[in-house]
Short mmCIF file of C-alpha atoms in Angstrom, two decimals:
data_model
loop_
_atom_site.label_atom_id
_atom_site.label_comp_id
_atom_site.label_asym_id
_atom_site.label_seq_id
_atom_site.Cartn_x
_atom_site.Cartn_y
_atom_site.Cartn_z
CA UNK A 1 117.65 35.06 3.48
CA UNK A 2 117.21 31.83 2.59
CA UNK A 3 113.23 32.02 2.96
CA UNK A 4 113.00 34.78 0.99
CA UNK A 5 114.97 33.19 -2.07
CA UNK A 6 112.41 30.11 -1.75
CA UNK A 7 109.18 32.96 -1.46
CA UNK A 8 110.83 34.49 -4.96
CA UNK A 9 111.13 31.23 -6.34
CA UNK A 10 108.25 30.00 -5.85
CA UNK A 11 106.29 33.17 -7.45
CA UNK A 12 108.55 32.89 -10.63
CA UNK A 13 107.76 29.16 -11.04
CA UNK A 14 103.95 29.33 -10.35
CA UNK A 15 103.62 27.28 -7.66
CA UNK A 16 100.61 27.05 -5.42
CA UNK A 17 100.80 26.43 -1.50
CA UNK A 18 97.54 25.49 0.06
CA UNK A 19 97.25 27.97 3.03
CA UNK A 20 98.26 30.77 0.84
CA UNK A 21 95.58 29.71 -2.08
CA UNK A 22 92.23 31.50 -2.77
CA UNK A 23 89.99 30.23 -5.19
CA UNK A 24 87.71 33.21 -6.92
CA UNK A 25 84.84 32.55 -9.32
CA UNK A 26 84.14 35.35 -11.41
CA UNK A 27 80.76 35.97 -12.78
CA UNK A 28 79.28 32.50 -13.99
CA UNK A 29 75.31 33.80 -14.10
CA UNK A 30 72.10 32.77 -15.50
CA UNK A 31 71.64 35.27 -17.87
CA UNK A 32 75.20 34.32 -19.59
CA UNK A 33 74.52 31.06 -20.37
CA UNK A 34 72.91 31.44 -23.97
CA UNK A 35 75.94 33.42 -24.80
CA UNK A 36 78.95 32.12 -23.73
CA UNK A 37 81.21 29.57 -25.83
CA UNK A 38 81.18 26.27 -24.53
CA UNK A 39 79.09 27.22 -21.64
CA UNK A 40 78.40 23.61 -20.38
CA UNK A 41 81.94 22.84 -20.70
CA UNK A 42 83.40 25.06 -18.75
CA UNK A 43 80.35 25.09 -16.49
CA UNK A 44 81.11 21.48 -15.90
CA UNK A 45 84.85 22.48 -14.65
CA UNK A 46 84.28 25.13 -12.83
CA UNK A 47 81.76 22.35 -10.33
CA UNK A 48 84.74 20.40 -10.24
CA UNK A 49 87.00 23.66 -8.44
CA UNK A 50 84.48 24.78 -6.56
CA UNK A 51 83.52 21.02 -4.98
CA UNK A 52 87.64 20.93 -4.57
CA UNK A 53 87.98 24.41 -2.57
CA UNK A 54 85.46 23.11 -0.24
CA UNK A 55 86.92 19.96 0.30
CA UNK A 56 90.85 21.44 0.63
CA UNK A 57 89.17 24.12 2.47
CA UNK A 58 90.52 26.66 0.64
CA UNK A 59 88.77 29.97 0.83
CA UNK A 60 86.28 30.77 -2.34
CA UNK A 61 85.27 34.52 -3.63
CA UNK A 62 82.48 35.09 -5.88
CA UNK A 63 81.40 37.83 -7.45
CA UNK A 64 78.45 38.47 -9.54
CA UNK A 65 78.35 41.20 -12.00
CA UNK A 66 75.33 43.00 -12.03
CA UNK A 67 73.04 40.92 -10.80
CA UNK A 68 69.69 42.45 -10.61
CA UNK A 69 70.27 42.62 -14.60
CA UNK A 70 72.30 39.36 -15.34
CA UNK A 71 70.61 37.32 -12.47
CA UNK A 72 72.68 35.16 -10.25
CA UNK A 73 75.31 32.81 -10.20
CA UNK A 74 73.83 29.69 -11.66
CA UNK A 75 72.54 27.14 -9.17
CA UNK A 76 74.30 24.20 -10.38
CA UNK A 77 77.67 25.74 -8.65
CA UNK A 78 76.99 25.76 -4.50
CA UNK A 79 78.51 28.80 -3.05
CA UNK A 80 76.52 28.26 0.13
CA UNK A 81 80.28 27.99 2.08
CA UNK A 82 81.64 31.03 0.00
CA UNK A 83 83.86 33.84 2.12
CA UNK A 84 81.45 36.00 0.05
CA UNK A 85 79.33 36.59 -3.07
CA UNK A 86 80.10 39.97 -4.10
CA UNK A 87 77.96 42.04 -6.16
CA UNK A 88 79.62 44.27 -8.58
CA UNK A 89 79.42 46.46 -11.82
CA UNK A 90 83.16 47.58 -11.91
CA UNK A 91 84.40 44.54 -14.55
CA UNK A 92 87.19 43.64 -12.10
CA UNK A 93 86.31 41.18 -9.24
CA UNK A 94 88.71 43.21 -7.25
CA UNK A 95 86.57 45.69 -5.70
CA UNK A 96 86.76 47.38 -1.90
CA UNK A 97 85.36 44.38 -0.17
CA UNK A 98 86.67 41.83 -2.43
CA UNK A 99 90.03 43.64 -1.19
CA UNK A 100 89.22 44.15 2.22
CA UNK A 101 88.23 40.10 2.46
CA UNK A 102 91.41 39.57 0.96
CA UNK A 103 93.73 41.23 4.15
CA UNK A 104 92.15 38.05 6.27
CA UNK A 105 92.12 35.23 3.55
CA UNK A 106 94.22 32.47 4.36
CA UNK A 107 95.35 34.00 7.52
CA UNK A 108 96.32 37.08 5.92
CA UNK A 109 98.94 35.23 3.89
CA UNK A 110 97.27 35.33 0.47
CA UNK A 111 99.73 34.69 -2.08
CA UNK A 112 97.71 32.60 -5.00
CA UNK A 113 94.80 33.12 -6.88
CA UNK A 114 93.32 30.36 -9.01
CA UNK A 115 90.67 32.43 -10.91
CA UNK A 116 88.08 30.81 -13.32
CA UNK A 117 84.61 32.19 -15.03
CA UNK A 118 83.68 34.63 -17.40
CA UNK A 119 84.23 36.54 -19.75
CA UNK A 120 87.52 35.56 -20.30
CA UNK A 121 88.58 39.00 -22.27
CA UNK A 122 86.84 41.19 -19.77
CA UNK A 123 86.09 40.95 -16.10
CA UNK A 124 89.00 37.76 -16.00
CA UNK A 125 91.44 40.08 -18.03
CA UNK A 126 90.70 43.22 -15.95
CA UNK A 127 91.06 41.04 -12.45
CA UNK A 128 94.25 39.15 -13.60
CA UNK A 129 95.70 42.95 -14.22
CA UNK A 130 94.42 44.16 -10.47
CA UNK A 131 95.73 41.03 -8.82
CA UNK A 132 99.36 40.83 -10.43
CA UNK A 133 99.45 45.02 -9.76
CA UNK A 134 99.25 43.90 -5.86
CA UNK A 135 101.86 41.13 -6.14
CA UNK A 136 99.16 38.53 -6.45
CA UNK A 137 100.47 35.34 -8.25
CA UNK A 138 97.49 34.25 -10.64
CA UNK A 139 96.68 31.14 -12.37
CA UNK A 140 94.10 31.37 -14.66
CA UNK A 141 92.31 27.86 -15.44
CA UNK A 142 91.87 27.82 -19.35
CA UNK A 143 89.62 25.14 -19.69
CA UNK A 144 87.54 26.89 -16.75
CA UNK A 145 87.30 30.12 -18.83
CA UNK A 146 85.07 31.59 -21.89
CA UNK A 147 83.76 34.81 -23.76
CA UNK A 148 80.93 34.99 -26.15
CA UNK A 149 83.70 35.28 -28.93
CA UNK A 150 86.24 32.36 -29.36
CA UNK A 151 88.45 35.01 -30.81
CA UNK A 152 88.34 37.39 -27.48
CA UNK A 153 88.73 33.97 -25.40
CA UNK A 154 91.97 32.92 -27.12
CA UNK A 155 93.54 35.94 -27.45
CA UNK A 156 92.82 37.05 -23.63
CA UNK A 157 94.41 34.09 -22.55
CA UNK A 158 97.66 34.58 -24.85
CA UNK A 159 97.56 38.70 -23.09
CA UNK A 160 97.49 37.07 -19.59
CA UNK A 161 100.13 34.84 -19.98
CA UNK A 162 102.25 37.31 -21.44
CA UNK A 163 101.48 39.79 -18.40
CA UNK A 164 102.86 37.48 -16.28
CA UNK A 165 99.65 35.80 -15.30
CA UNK A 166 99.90 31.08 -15.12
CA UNK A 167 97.55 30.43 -17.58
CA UNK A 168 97.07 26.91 -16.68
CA UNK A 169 94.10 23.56 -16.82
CA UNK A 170 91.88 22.60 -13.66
CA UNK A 171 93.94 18.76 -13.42
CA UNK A 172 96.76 21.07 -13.33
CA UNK A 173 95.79 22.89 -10.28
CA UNK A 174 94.39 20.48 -8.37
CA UNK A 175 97.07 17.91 -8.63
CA UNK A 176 99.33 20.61 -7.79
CA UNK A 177 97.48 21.56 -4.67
CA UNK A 178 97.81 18.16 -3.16
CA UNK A 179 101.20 17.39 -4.90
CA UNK A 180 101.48 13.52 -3.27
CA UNK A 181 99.57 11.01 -3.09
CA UNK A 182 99.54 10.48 0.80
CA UNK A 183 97.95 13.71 0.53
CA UNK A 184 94.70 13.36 3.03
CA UNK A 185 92.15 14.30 0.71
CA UNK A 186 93.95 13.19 -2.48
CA UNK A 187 91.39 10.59 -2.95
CA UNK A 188 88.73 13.13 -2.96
CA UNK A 189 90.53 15.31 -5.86
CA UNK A 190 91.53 12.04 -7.67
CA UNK A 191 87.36 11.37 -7.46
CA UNK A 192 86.74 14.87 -9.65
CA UNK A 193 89.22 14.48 -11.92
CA UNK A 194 88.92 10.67 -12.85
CA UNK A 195 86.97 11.72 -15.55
CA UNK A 196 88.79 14.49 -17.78
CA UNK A 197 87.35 17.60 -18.13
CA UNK A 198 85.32 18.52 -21.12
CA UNK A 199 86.93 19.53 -24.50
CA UNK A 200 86.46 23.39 -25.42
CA UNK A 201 88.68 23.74 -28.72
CA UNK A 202 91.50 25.26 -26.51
CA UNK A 203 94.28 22.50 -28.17
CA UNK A 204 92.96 23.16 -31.84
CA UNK A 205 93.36 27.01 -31.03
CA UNK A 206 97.04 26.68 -30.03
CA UNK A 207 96.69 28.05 -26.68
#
């Protein structure tokens, strides 16, 4: 009884536990990069949480949405030690074999998402809807996601944290994730963060 109070808890607060933590990337691609506000920004974040699910060895879904028209995911992210990179035209990442890799991920104990890409109004909006339907807790990293439109961005993220979704910053996460100091590969997160990530006009849009 008492373990299933804490489980509750847990959901309702937005907190993350390591072995039940996925990381999913959702459609940062070549042919998006013209397009996108504050590309290089959030480009520049979304390095950071990829370099930090490989080194908490946390597993890491990509997905690539359409990619023999919108090319691939962009080579300055490595997802060489990716649990997949899923092609897709459905605007959800959650597709049958994004769903079937997630009965196995983290031992079959998935319970957190940390979900960062593009477009923030679309295929992030549509996949924070799938995941919460299935009991999913999500955090969406702000300062990790974009649109073509400032307008859609913002407004996306206000929809997601009303449905329920954390809308949250990468330093957030990742601090979080190790939550103490003595943590073994604290060091390593403290490295990507010691820097602070890029400015993309979220403060001066009230987000």
């Amino acid at each position: 009884m008492c373990d299933g109070k804490y489980i509750m808890a847990t959901k309702k607060l937005g907190n993350l536990v390591q072995g039940k933590t996925a990381f999913f990337l959702c459609d940062v691609q070549e042919k998006f990069r013209p397009h996108i506000k504050f590309f290089t920004e959030i480009l520049e974040v979304a390095q950071r949480l990829v370099q930090a699910s490989k080194i908490l060895d946390l597993p890491l879904v990509v997905t690539e949405q359409y990619p023999k028209g919108l090319g691939s995911t962009v080579s300055e992210l490595d997802t060489s030690f990716a649990v997949g990179v899923f092609p897709k035209t459905k605007f959800s990442m959650v597709i049958p074999p994004v769903e079937e890799q997630m009965k196995t991920l983290c031992g079959g104990n998935l319970a957190h998402v940390v979900l960062f890409g593009i477009e923030a109004h679309v295929c992030i909006q549509q996949t924070v809807i799938d995941l919460l339907a299935r009991d999913i807790d999500v955090h969406v990293v702000a300062d990790a996601c974009s649109s073509r439109s400032q307008t859609d961005r913002i407004f996306a993220l206000e929809r997601l944290r009303q449905a329920g979704a954390i809308v949250t910053t990468s330093e957030s996460v990742l601090l979080q994730l190790v939550g103490d100091k003595d943590h073994p590969k604290f060091k390593e997160i403290q490295g990507l963060i010691k820097v602070s990530a890029p400015d993309s006009n979220l403060v001066h849009s009230n987000i």
